[in-house]
Coordinates of C-alpha atoms in Angstrom, one line a residue:
Chain A
M259 CA 0.0 -0.1 0.0
T260 CA 2.8 2.6 0.7
W261 CA 4.4 1.6 -2.6
F262 CA 1.0 2.9 -4.1
N263 CA 0.5 5.7 -2.4
A264 CA 3.8 6.7 -3.5
N265 CA 3.2 6.1 -6.9
T266 CA -0.2 6.8 -7.2
D267 CA 0.6 9.1 -10.5
K268 CA 3.1 6.5 -12.4
V269 CA 0.0 3.4 -12.0
W270 CA -2.4 6.3 -13.0
D271 CA -0.5 6.9 -15.9
L272 CA 0.0 2.9 -17.2
L273 CA -4.1 2.7 -16.6
L274 CA -4.5 5.3 -19.0
S275 CA -2.0 3.7 -21.7
H276 CA -3.2 0.3 -20.7
L277 CA -6.9 1.5 -21.4
W278 CA -6.1 2.8 -25.0
L279 CA -3.2 0.2 -26.0
S280 CA -6.6 -2.1 -25.5
G281 CA -9.7 -0.2 -26.4
L282 CA -8.4 0.3 -29.7
P283 CA -7.5 -2.8 -30.8
I284 CA -10.7 -4.2 -29.5
L285 CA -12.6 -1.4 -31.6
L286 CA -10.9 -1.9 -34.7
G287 CA -11.1 -5.5 -34.0
F288 CA -14.6 -5.3 -34.0
V289 CA -15.4 -3.1 -36.9
I290 CA -12.9 -5.0 -39.5
A291 CA -13.9 -8.2 -38.2
V292 CA -18.0 -7.8 -38.4
P293 CA -17.9 -7.5 -42.3
I294 CA -15.4 -10.1 -43.1
G295 CA -17.5 -12.3 -40.7
W296 CA -20.7 -11.5 -42.6
F297 CA -19.1 -12.2 -45.7
A298 CA -17.8 -15.9 -44.7
N299 CA -21.4 -16.3 -43.3
R300 CA -22.6 -15.4 -46.8
H301 CA -20.3 -17.3 -48.7
R302 CA -20.5 -20.4 -47.3
R303 CA -17.7 -22.1 -49.7
L304 CA -14.7 -19.2 -48.6
R305 CA -16.1 -19.8 -44.8
G306 CA -14.1 -22.6 -43.8
T307 CA -10.9 -20.7 -45.6
I308 CA -11.7 -17.9 -43.6
L309 CA -12.3 -18.9 -40.3
S310 CA -9.1 -21.3 -40.3
L311 CA -6.9 -18.1 -41.4
G312 CA -8.4 -16.5 -38.2
G313 CA -6.9 -19.1 -36.3
I314 CA -3.4 -19.5 -38.2
L315 CA -3.3 -15.7 -37.0
Y316 CA -3.7 -16.5 -33.4
T317 CA -1.3 -19.1 -33.3
I318 CA 1.6 -16.7 -34.1
P319 CA 3.2 -16.3 -30.3
S320 CA 2.9 -12.8 -29.5
L321 CA 5.9 -11.3 -28.3
A322 CA 7.8 -12.8 -31.5
F323 CA 4.7 -10.9 -33.6
F324 CA 5.4 -7.6 -31.2
L325 CA 9.3 -8.0 -32.5
V326 CA 8.8 -8.9 -36.2
L327 CA 6.1 -5.9 -36.6
P328 CA 8.2 -2.8 -36.9
S329 CA 10.2 -4.7 -40.1
I330 CA 6.8 -5.7 -42.1
I331 CA 5.2 -2.0 -41.1
G332 CA 8.1 -0.1 -40.7
T333 CA 7.5 1.3 -37.3
G334 CA 10.2 1.8 -34.8
F335 CA 11.0 -0.8 -32.6
L336 CA 9.6 0.9 -28.9
D337 CA 6.6 1.9 -31.0
P338 CA 3.3 1.8 -29.4
V339 CA 1.7 1.3 -32.6
N340 CA 3.5 -2.5 -33.0
V341 CA 1.3 -3.3 -30.0
V342 CA -1.9 -2.2 -31.4
V343 CA -1.3 -3.4 -34.5
A344 CA -0.5 -6.9 -33.2
L345 CA -3.6 -6.8 -30.9
T346 CA -6.0 -5.9 -33.5
V347 CA -4.7 -8.7 -35.5
Y348 CA -5.6 -11.2 -32.6
A349 CA -8.8 -9.1 -32.1
V350 CA -10.1 -9.8 -36.0
A351 CA -8.9 -13.4 -35.6
I352 CA -11.1 -14.5 -32.6
M353 CA -13.9 -12.0 -33.7
V354 CA -14.3 -13.2 -37.2
R355 CA -15.6 -16.8 -36.3
S356 CA -17.7 -15.3 -33.7
A357 CA -19.2 -12.6 -36.2
A358 CA -19.7 -15.3 -39.0
D359 CA -21.6 -17.1 -36.0
A360 CA -23.5 -14.2 -35.1
F361 CA -24.8 -13.7 -38.6
E362 CA -25.4 -17.4 -38.9
S363 CA -27.5 -17.1 -35.6
V364 CA -30.1 -15.0 -37.6
S365 CA -33.2 -16.3 -38.2
P366 CA -33.4 -17.3 -42.0
A367 CA -37.4 -17.0 -42.2
V368 CA -36.6 -13.1 -40.5
L369 CA -33.9 -12.7 -43.7
D370 CA -36.9 -13.9 -46.2
A371 CA -39.8 -11.5 -44.4
A372 CA -37.6 -8.6 -44.6
T373 CA -36.8 -9.3 -48.2
A374 CA -40.7 -10.0 -49.1
T375 CA -41.8 -6.9 -47.6
G376 CA -39.1 -4.9 -49.5
F377 CA -35.9 -4.4 -47.9
A378 CA -33.2 -3.3 -50.4
P379 CA -29.9 -5.8 -49.9
A380 CA -28.2 -2.9 -47.5
G381 CA -31.4 -1.7 -45.5
R382 CA -31.5 -5.3 -44.9
A383 CA -27.7 -6.2 -44.2
F384 CA -27.9 -2.4 -41.8
L385 CA -31.5 -2.7 -40.2
V386 CA -32.0 -6.3 -40.0
E387 CA -29.1 -8.8 -40.4
L388 CA -26.5 -6.5 -38.2
P389 CA -29.0 -5.7 -34.8
L390 CA -30.5 -9.6 -34.9
A391 CA -26.6 -10.4 -35.0
G392 CA -26.2 -8.5 -31.7
P393 CA -26.0 -10.6 -29.1
V394 CA -23.6 -12.7 -30.4
L395 CA -21.5 -10.3 -31.3
L396 CA -21.5 -8.9 -27.8
A397 CA -20.8 -11.9 -26.4
G398 CA -17.5 -13.0 -29.2
L399 CA -16.3 -9.1 -28.6
R400 CA -17.0 -10.0 -24.4
V401 CA -13.8 -12.6 -25.0
V402 CA -12.1 -10.3 -27.3
A403 CA -12.1 -7.4 -24.8
V404 CA -10.8 -9.1 -21.9
S405 CA -8.2 -11.2 -23.9
T406 CA -6.9 -8.4 -25.3
V407 CA -6.6 -6.6 -22.2
S408 CA -4.2 -9.1 -20.9
L409 CA -2.1 -9.5 -23.7
V410 CA -1.5 -5.7 -23.7
S411 CA 0.7 -6.6 -20.4
V412 CA 3.5 -8.5 -23.2
G413 CA 3.8 -5.0 -24.8
A414 CA 5.8 -4.0 -21.2
L415 CA 8.5 -6.5 -22.6
I416 CA 9.5 -4.6 -25.5
G417 CA 9.3 -1.6 -23.8
V418 CA 5.8 -0.3 -24.6
S419 CA 4.8 1.1 -21.2
N420 CA 1.3 -0.3 -19.8
L421 CA 0.4 -2.0 -16.7
G422 CA 2.6 -5.0 -17.6
S423 CA 5.4 -2.7 -17.1
L424 CA 4.6 -3.1 -13.1
F425 CA 5.2 -7.1 -13.7
T426 CA 8.7 -6.8 -15.2
E427 CA 9.7 -3.5 -12.6
G428 CA 8.5 -5.2 -10.0
Y429 CA 10.2 -8.5 -11.0
R430 CA 13.3 -7.1 -11.3
T431 CA 13.2 -5.0 -8.4
D432 CA 11.6 -7.7 -6.2
N433 CA 8.9 -5.8 -5.4
D434 CA 6.0 -8.3 -4.7
A435 CA 3.2 -5.0 -4.2
E436 CA 4.1 -3.7 -7.2
I437 CA 3.2 -7.0 -8.9
L438 CA 0.1 -7.1 -7.3
I439 CA -0.9 -3.6 -8.0
G440 CA -0.4 -4.5 -12.0
V441 CA -2.5 -7.4 -11.7
I442 CA -5.5 -5.8 -9.3
G443 CA -5.0 -3.2 -12.3
I444 CA -5.5 -5.3 -15.2
V445 CA -8.4 -7.2 -13.7
G446 CA -10.3 -4.2 -12.7
L447 CA -9.5 -2.9 -16.5
A448 CA -10.7 -6.0 -18.3
L449 CA -14.1 -6.1 -15.6
L450 CA -14.4 -2.4 -16.7
F451 CA -14.4 -3.1 -20.5
D452 CA -16.7 -6.2 -19.6
L453 CA -19.4 -4.4 -17.5
V454 CA -19.1 -1.4 -20.5
L455 CA -20.6 -4.0 -23.0
V456 CA -23.1 -5.4 -21.3
I457 CA -24.3 -2.1 -20.3
A458 CA -24.4 -1.0 -23.8
G459 CA -25.8 -4.5 -25.0
R460 CA -28.7 -3.7 -22.7
L461 CA -29.3 -0.1 -23.7
L462 CA -28.8 -1.1 -28.0
M463 CA -30.3 -4.3 -27.8
P464 CA -33.3 -3.9 -25.2
W465 CA -35.5 -6.3 -27.1
A466 CA -33.0 -9.3 -26.7
Y467 CA -34.0 -9.0 -22.8
T468 CA -37.5 -9.4 -22.8
G469 CA -37.7 -13.0 -22.4
G470 CA -38.5 -15.0 -25.4
Q471 CA -35.1 -14.8 -26.6
R472 CA -31.3 -15.9 -24.6
T473 CA -27.9 -15.1 -25.7
P474 CA -26.6 -18.0 -27.0
I475 CA -23.6 -19.0 -25.8
K476 CA -22.4 -20.6 -29.0
P477 CA -19.4 -18.2 -29.3
I478 CA -18.3 -19.1 -25.9
V479 CA -18.0 -22.4 -26.8
S480 CA -16.8 -22.0 -30.4
F481 CA -14.1 -20.0 -28.6
A482 CA -13.3 -22.6 -27.0
Q483 CA -13.2 -25.1 -29.8
H484 CA -10.6 -22.1 -31.6
L485 CA -8.2 -22.5 -29.0
G486 CA -8.6 -26.4 -28.5
G487 CA -8.3 -26.4 -32.5
V488 CA -5.0 -24.4 -32.4
G489 CA -3.6 -26.0 -29.2
Chain B
M129 CA -56.0 -8.5 -62.0
I130 CA -52.8 -11.1 -61.9
E131 CA -52.1 -13.1 -64.7
Y132 CA -50.0 -16.2 -65.0
R133 CA -49.0 -16.9 -68.4
S134 CA -47.7 -20.4 -68.9
I135 CA -45.6 -20.2 -66.4
G136 CA -43.3 -22.8 -64.9
K137 CA -40.4 -23.0 -62.5
T138 CA -37.0 -25.5 -61.9
F139 CA -35.5 -24.8 -59.1
A140 CA -31.4 -24.9 -59.2
D141 CA -31.4 -28.5 -57.5
G142 CA -33.7 -30.2 -60.6
T143 CA -36.7 -29.7 -58.3
E144 CA -39.4 -28.8 -60.7
A145 CA -41.8 -26.7 -58.9
V146 CA -44.4 -26.0 -61.6
G147 CA -45.0 -27.1 -64.7
D148 CA -46.8 -25.3 -67.0
F149 CA -49.1 -22.8 -65.6
S150 CA -51.7 -20.0 -66.5
L151 CA -54.3 -18.1 -64.6
Q152 CA -56.0 -15.1 -64.5
L153 CA -56.6 -13.7 -61.0
P154 CA -59.5 -11.0 -60.8
S155 CA -59.3 -8.1 -59.3
R156 CA -60.8 -6.9 -55.9
T157 CA -61.4 -10.9 -55.2
T158 CA -59.7 -13.5 -53.0
T159 CA -57.9 -16.4 -55.0
V160 CA -57.0 -19.4 -52.7
F161 CA -53.8 -21.8 -54.1
V162 CA -54.7 -24.9 -52.3
G163 CA -53.0 -28.3 -52.3
S164 CA -50.6 -30.6 -50.5
S165 CA -46.9 -30.1 -50.0
G166 CA -44.5 -30.1 -53.7
C167 CA -47.7 -28.8 -55.3
G168 CA -46.2 -25.7 -56.0
K169 CA -48.7 -23.0 -54.4
T170 CA -45.9 -21.0 -52.2
T171 CA -43.8 -21.2 -55.3
L172 CA -46.7 -19.4 -57.3
L173 CA -47.5 -17.1 -54.8
R174 CA -43.9 -16.0 -54.4
M175 CA -43.4 -15.4 -58.1
V176 CA -45.9 -12.4 -58.0
N177 CA -43.3 -10.6 -55.7
R178 CA -40.5 -11.4 -57.3
M179 CA -39.3 -13.9 -54.7
V180 CA -39.1 -16.4 -57.1
D181 CA -38.1 -15.2 -60.9
P182 CA -40.2 -18.1 -63.1
S183 CA -37.8 -20.1 -65.3
H184 CA -40.4 -19.9 -68.3
G185 CA -43.3 -17.5 -68.8
Q186 CA -44.5 -14.3 -67.2
V187 CA -46.4 -13.3 -64.6
L188 CA -48.4 -9.7 -65.1
I189 CA -50.0 -7.3 -62.9
D190 CA -52.5 -4.9 -64.9
D191 CA -50.7 -6.1 -68.1
V192 CA -47.4 -5.0 -67.0
D193 CA -44.9 -8.4 -66.8
V194 CA -43.4 -8.4 -63.0
A195 CA -39.9 -9.0 -64.5
T196 CA -39.9 -5.6 -66.0
R197 CA -40.4 -4.3 -62.8
N198 CA -37.5 -3.4 -60.1
K199 CA -37.7 -6.4 -57.1
V200 CA -37.9 -4.0 -54.2
E201 CA -39.9 -1.5 -55.8
L202 CA -42.7 -4.1 -56.6
R203 CA -42.2 -6.0 -53.2
R204 CA -43.2 -2.5 -51.8
S205 CA -46.4 -1.6 -53.7
I206 CA -47.3 -5.6 -52.9
G207 CA -48.2 -6.3 -49.2
Y208 CA -47.0 -9.9 -47.7
V209 CA -48.1 -12.2 -44.4
M210 CA -46.5 -15.0 -44.0
Q211 CA -46.6 -17.8 -41.3
E212 CA -45.4 -17.1 -37.8
A213 CA -45.8 -13.3 -38.9
G214 CA -42.1 -12.9 -39.7
L215 CA -42.1 -9.7 -38.0
L216 CA -38.6 -8.3 -36.9
P217 CA -38.1 -9.4 -33.3
H218 CA -35.9 -6.1 -32.1
R219 CA -38.3 -4.0 -33.1
K220 CA -41.7 -2.5 -31.3
V221 CA -45.0 -3.6 -33.0
I222 CA -45.4 -0.1 -33.7
D223 CA -42.0 0.5 -35.6
N224 CA -42.8 -3.1 -37.2
V225 CA -46.0 -1.8 -38.9
A226 CA -44.6 2.0 -39.3
L227 CA -41.2 0.5 -41.0
M228 CA -43.2 -0.6 -44.3
M229 CA -43.9 3.2 -44.4
R230 CA -40.8 4.7 -43.5
L231 CA -39.1 2.2 -46.8
K232 CA -41.8 3.9 -49.0
G233 CA -40.3 7.2 -47.6
A234 CA -43.1 8.4 -45.1
S235 CA -42.3 10.9 -42.6
K236 CA -41.6 9.4 -39.2
K237 CA -44.9 10.9 -37.9
E238 CA -47.0 10.0 -40.4
A239 CA -45.9 6.2 -40.3
R240 CA -46.2 5.8 -36.7
D241 CA -50.0 7.3 -37.0
R242 CA -51.0 5.4 -40.2
A243 CA -49.4 2.5 -38.5
H244 CA -51.7 3.3 -34.9
E245 CA -54.8 3.4 -37.6
V246 CA -54.2 0.1 -39.4
L247 CA -53.5 -1.7 -35.9
E248 CA -57.0 -0.9 -34.7
T249 CA -58.6 -2.2 -37.9
V250 CA -57.3 -5.4 -37.7
G251 CA -58.5 -5.6 -34.1
L252 CA -55.2 -4.9 -32.0
D253 CA -55.2 -2.8 -29.1
S254 CA -53.1 0.3 -28.6
S255 CA -51.5 -1.0 -25.4
L256 CA -49.9 -3.4 -27.7
A257 CA -48.2 -1.2 -29.9
N258 CA -45.3 -0.7 -27.8
R259 CA -44.0 -4.1 -27.0
Y260 CA -41.7 -6.5 -29.2
P261 CA -43.3 -9.1 -31.1
A262 CA -42.1 -11.8 -28.6
Q263 CA -44.3 -10.7 -25.8
L264 CA -47.1 -11.0 -27.8
S265 CA -49.4 -14.3 -28.4
G266 CA -49.1 -16.2 -32.0
G267 CA -52.8 -15.1 -32.8
Q268 CA -51.8 -11.0 -31.9
Q269 CA -48.6 -11.5 -33.8
Q270 CA -50.2 -12.9 -37.2
R271 CA -52.8 -9.6 -36.4
V272 CA -49.6 -7.5 -36.5
G273 CA -48.2 -9.5 -39.9
V274 CA -51.8 -8.6 -41.6
A275 CA -51.5 -4.9 -40.3
R276 CA -47.9 -4.7 -41.9
G277 CA -49.1 -6.1 -44.9
L278 CA -51.5 -3.7 -45.2
V279 CA -49.9 -0.4 -43.9
T280 CA -49.1 0.7 -47.3
D281 CA -52.8 0.5 -48.5
P282 CA -51.0 -1.8 -51.4
N283 CA -53.6 -3.2 -53.6
I284 CA -52.6 -6.4 -53.6
L285 CA -51.7 -8.6 -50.7
L286 CA -49.7 -11.7 -50.7
M287 CA -50.9 -14.6 -47.9
D288 CA -48.6 -17.5 -47.5
E289 CA -50.7 -20.1 -45.0
P290 CA -50.8 -17.0 -42.4
F291 CA -52.9 -18.8 -40.3
G292 CA -51.1 -21.9 -40.2
A293 CA -49.2 -21.7 -37.0
V294 CA -52.0 -20.7 -34.5
D295 CA -54.8 -22.5 -32.9
P296 CA -58.1 -23.6 -34.5
I297 CA -59.9 -21.2 -32.3
V298 CA -57.8 -18.1 -33.2
R299 CA -57.7 -19.4 -36.9
D300 CA -61.6 -19.0 -36.9
E301 CA -61.3 -15.7 -35.4
L302 CA -58.4 -14.6 -37.7
Q303 CA -60.5 -16.1 -40.6
Q304 CA -63.5 -13.9 -39.9
E305 CA -61.5 -11.3 -39.5
L306 CA -59.6 -11.8 -43.0
L307 CA -63.5 -11.5 -44.1
R308 CA -64.8 -8.5 -42.5
L309 CA -61.6 -6.5 -43.7
Q310 CA -62.3 -7.6 -47.2
R311 CA -65.4 -6.6 -47.6
E312 CA -64.3 -3.5 -46.3
L313 CA -61.1 -3.0 -48.1
D314 CA -61.9 -4.9 -51.4
K315 CA -58.1 -6.0 -52.1
T316 CA -56.9 -8.3 -54.7
I317 CA -55.6 -11.1 -52.3
V318 CA -53.7 -14.4 -53.3
F319 CA -54.1 -16.9 -50.1
V320 CA -51.8 -20.0 -49.8
T321 CA -53.2 -22.8 -47.7
H322 CA -53.1 -26.4 -47.6
D323 CA -56.9 -26.9 -45.4
I324 CA -59.3 -27.3 -48.3
D325 CA -62.1 -26.2 -45.4
E326 CA -59.8 -22.7 -45.2
A327 CA -60.0 -22.5 -48.8
F328 CA -63.4 -22.3 -49.1
L329 CA -64.5 -20.4 -46.5
L330 CA -61.9 -17.3 -47.5
G331 CA -61.4 -17.9 -51.8
D332 CA -64.1 -16.3 -54.6
Q333 CA -61.8 -18.4 -56.4
V334 CA -60.3 -21.4 -55.6
V335 CA -57.4 -23.4 -56.9
I336 CA -57.0 -27.0 -56.6
L337 CA -53.5 -28.2 -56.9
K338 CA -51.6 -31.1 -58.3
K339 CA -48.0 -31.6 -58.0
G340 CA -45.9 -29.6 -60.1
G341 CA -48.5 -26.7 -59.8
E342 CA -50.9 -28.7 -62.0
I343 CA -54.2 -27.4 -61.8
A344 CA -57.0 -30.2 -61.0
Q345 CA -60.0 -28.0 -60.8
V346 CA -61.0 -23.9 -60.6
G347 CA -63.7 -22.2 -59.3
S348 CA -66.1 -20.7 -56.6
P349 CA -66.6 -23.3 -53.9
A350 CA -70.0 -23.6 -55.2
D351 CA -69.0 -24.7 -58.3
I352 CA -66.4 -27.2 -57.1
L353 CA -69.1 -28.8 -54.5
A354 CA -71.3 -28.9 -56.9
K355 CA -69.5 -30.3 -59.7
P356 CA -66.1 -31.8 -58.6
A357 CA -64.0 -32.3 -62.1
N358 CA -62.3 -35.7 -61.2
D359 CA -62.0 -38.4 -58.7
F360 CA -58.7 -36.8 -57.3
V361 CA -60.8 -33.5 -56.3
S362 CA -63.6 -35.5 -54.6
S363 CA -61.0 -36.8 -52.6
F364 CA -59.3 -33.7 -51.6
I365 CA -62.3 -31.8 -50.8
G366 CA -63.6 -35.1 -48.9
L367 CA -67.1 -35.8 -51.1
D368 CA -65.3 -39.4 -51.4
K369 CA -66.0 -40.3 -47.8
G370 CA -69.1 -38.9 -47.4
R371 CA -68.4 -35.6 -45.1
R372 CA -69.7 -33.3 -47.5
T373 CA -72.7 -35.4 -48.3
L374 CA -75.0 -33.9 -45.7
H375 CA -78.5 -34.6 -45.2
V376 CA -81.1 -34.1 -42.4
E377 CA -82.7 -36.3 -39.4
E378 CA -85.2 -35.0 -36.8
R379 CA -84.1 -36.0 -33.3
N380 CA -86.2 -34.9 -30.6
G381 CA -88.5 -32.4 -32.8
T382 CA -85.1 -30.5 -33.6
R383 CA -83.7 -30.8 -37.2
I384 CA -80.2 -31.7 -37.7
V385 CA -78.0 -32.2 -40.5
V386 CA -75.8 -35.0 -40.7
D387 CA -72.9 -36.2 -42.8
E388 CA -72.9 -39.8 -44.6
S389 CA -71.4 -41.5 -41.2
G390 CA -73.8 -40.6 -39.2
K391 CA -72.3 -37.5 -38.0
A392 CA -74.3 -34.5 -36.4
T393 CA -72.6 -31.1 -38.2
G394 CA -75.3 -28.7 -37.7
V395 CA -78.8 -27.5 -37.3
L396 CA -81.0 -26.8 -39.9
A397 CA -82.1 -22.9 -39.8
E398 CA -86.2 -22.6 -39.3

C-alpha cells in the first residue's frame, strides 16, 4: 500500500496507456471483423478458409509478433503502434469466427420476410441482419475485450509502457506490491470493459432481454473450440 | 388483375415446382391456391412479388410483366403476410408496422400515425403497440403481420399460410376478421393454404393444385362442390368420404344436419 501511495501518478499513467492500448484494438478488431464475418457467412464455400486463416493468425506467438512487426510495417521498435496493430490482428482473428456465428444465428425466416416486405439488400444488412446478430456479436466482443486487456501486458517486454510494466519492473526490483497492483489493475480494467459492454448491450438491444430470446452461449463454446483446435 | 402466362419453375437443384401454369386472378377478389405440400402453391405466390423468378413464362400485374419491374419497388407495392408472422424481433410492434411506410419514404410521424390506425383496423389494442413481437401471443403476432401487410394500402395482398401456426379457435377468429377486412378494403388477395375448409371459407376463386402446379380444378367453392372435375378433386375436398354429403334427420323434434357416416354437423335453420 505504501508503494501504491508513493506511485499513484505512475500507476494512473500506466492505466491510461493500458486503456487506450487495449481499447483501440478492441474497437478496430470489431469494426474489421464484422464485415469479414458477414462475408464468410454469406459465402459458405469460403467460410472454412476464412475462419481457418483467423485460427492460424491467433497461433502467432505475441512476443515474436511484437518484435517482427516493425520490419513489416516500418515502425520503430518502441512504437506503441506495434502493440496496437498486433492486438488488432488477434482481435480480428477471434472476432471473425464469432461474427460468422452471429450472422448464422439470425433466423432465415426473418431475413426472408424482410426481403419480401421490401428491404433493399443494404437496408436489410444494416437494419435487420446486424442488429439481430447483436447478442452473439456482443458475446464474442466480451471474449475479445478480456483477451486483449491481458495481452497488452506482453507489450511491456518490448518496452511499451502499460500496466504490464509493473510486472517487469516489480520482478526486477523484487517488489511484490508493485506486481500485485499490476494484477489488480489489469483484472479491474478487464472487468470494467466487460461491464461497459454488458450495459451497452442492454441499452442497444432491449429486445434481447424481454424474455423469449436468450443470448446464445455458442460464441464462447466456439472460442473454446477455436483455442482447442490450434493448441 | 394478376395473370400467370404459361409459367414454370425448376429450381437449381432440379426440382420442378411448377410445370406449366396459366391463370387469371380477377381484381378485388380472393383467390386461394390449395394443395398438399409440393404442389407449388407457395412458389406460385412468391412469383407475384419476384421472391421467385420463373424459369419460363410471365406474371403480369395489370398487364405489366413483373420481370420488368424493380424487385424492391415491386415488393414495397405489395402486401405480404406469412406463416408465423415473420415480424422483426428487434423492433416494437408499432415500428414493425411503421417501417413499411418508412421504406416507402413517409415521414416518421406520418408512418406512426398510419401504423396506429391500421393496428386498430386489425383489432389490436393500442397498449400492445410498444411491445416486442416475442411478448405477444401467436394470434396477436399474426394480426400485426396482417397490419404490416396493409399499412401501405397496397392493391395486392399475398398471404402464405398466414394462419397455419395458430390454434383452431384463434384461426377461426382470424379468418372471420380477414373476411370482414376484405368486405371493407376490397383487395386483390392471393392466399395459400393446405386446408380445403379455409380455402372454401375465404376464396372467391379456389384453385386446387396437384403436384407440379398442375390445376386439378378452378372455380367458386359452390361450383367445385357441385361439380368436382375428377376423382382427385372429390377426394381432396372430402366428397368421397361422405364428409360433405349431408342430409337432414329429426332428433327430438329438432331437424339436424348429418353427414354420410351419421356424424352430426349442424342444425337446420327454421
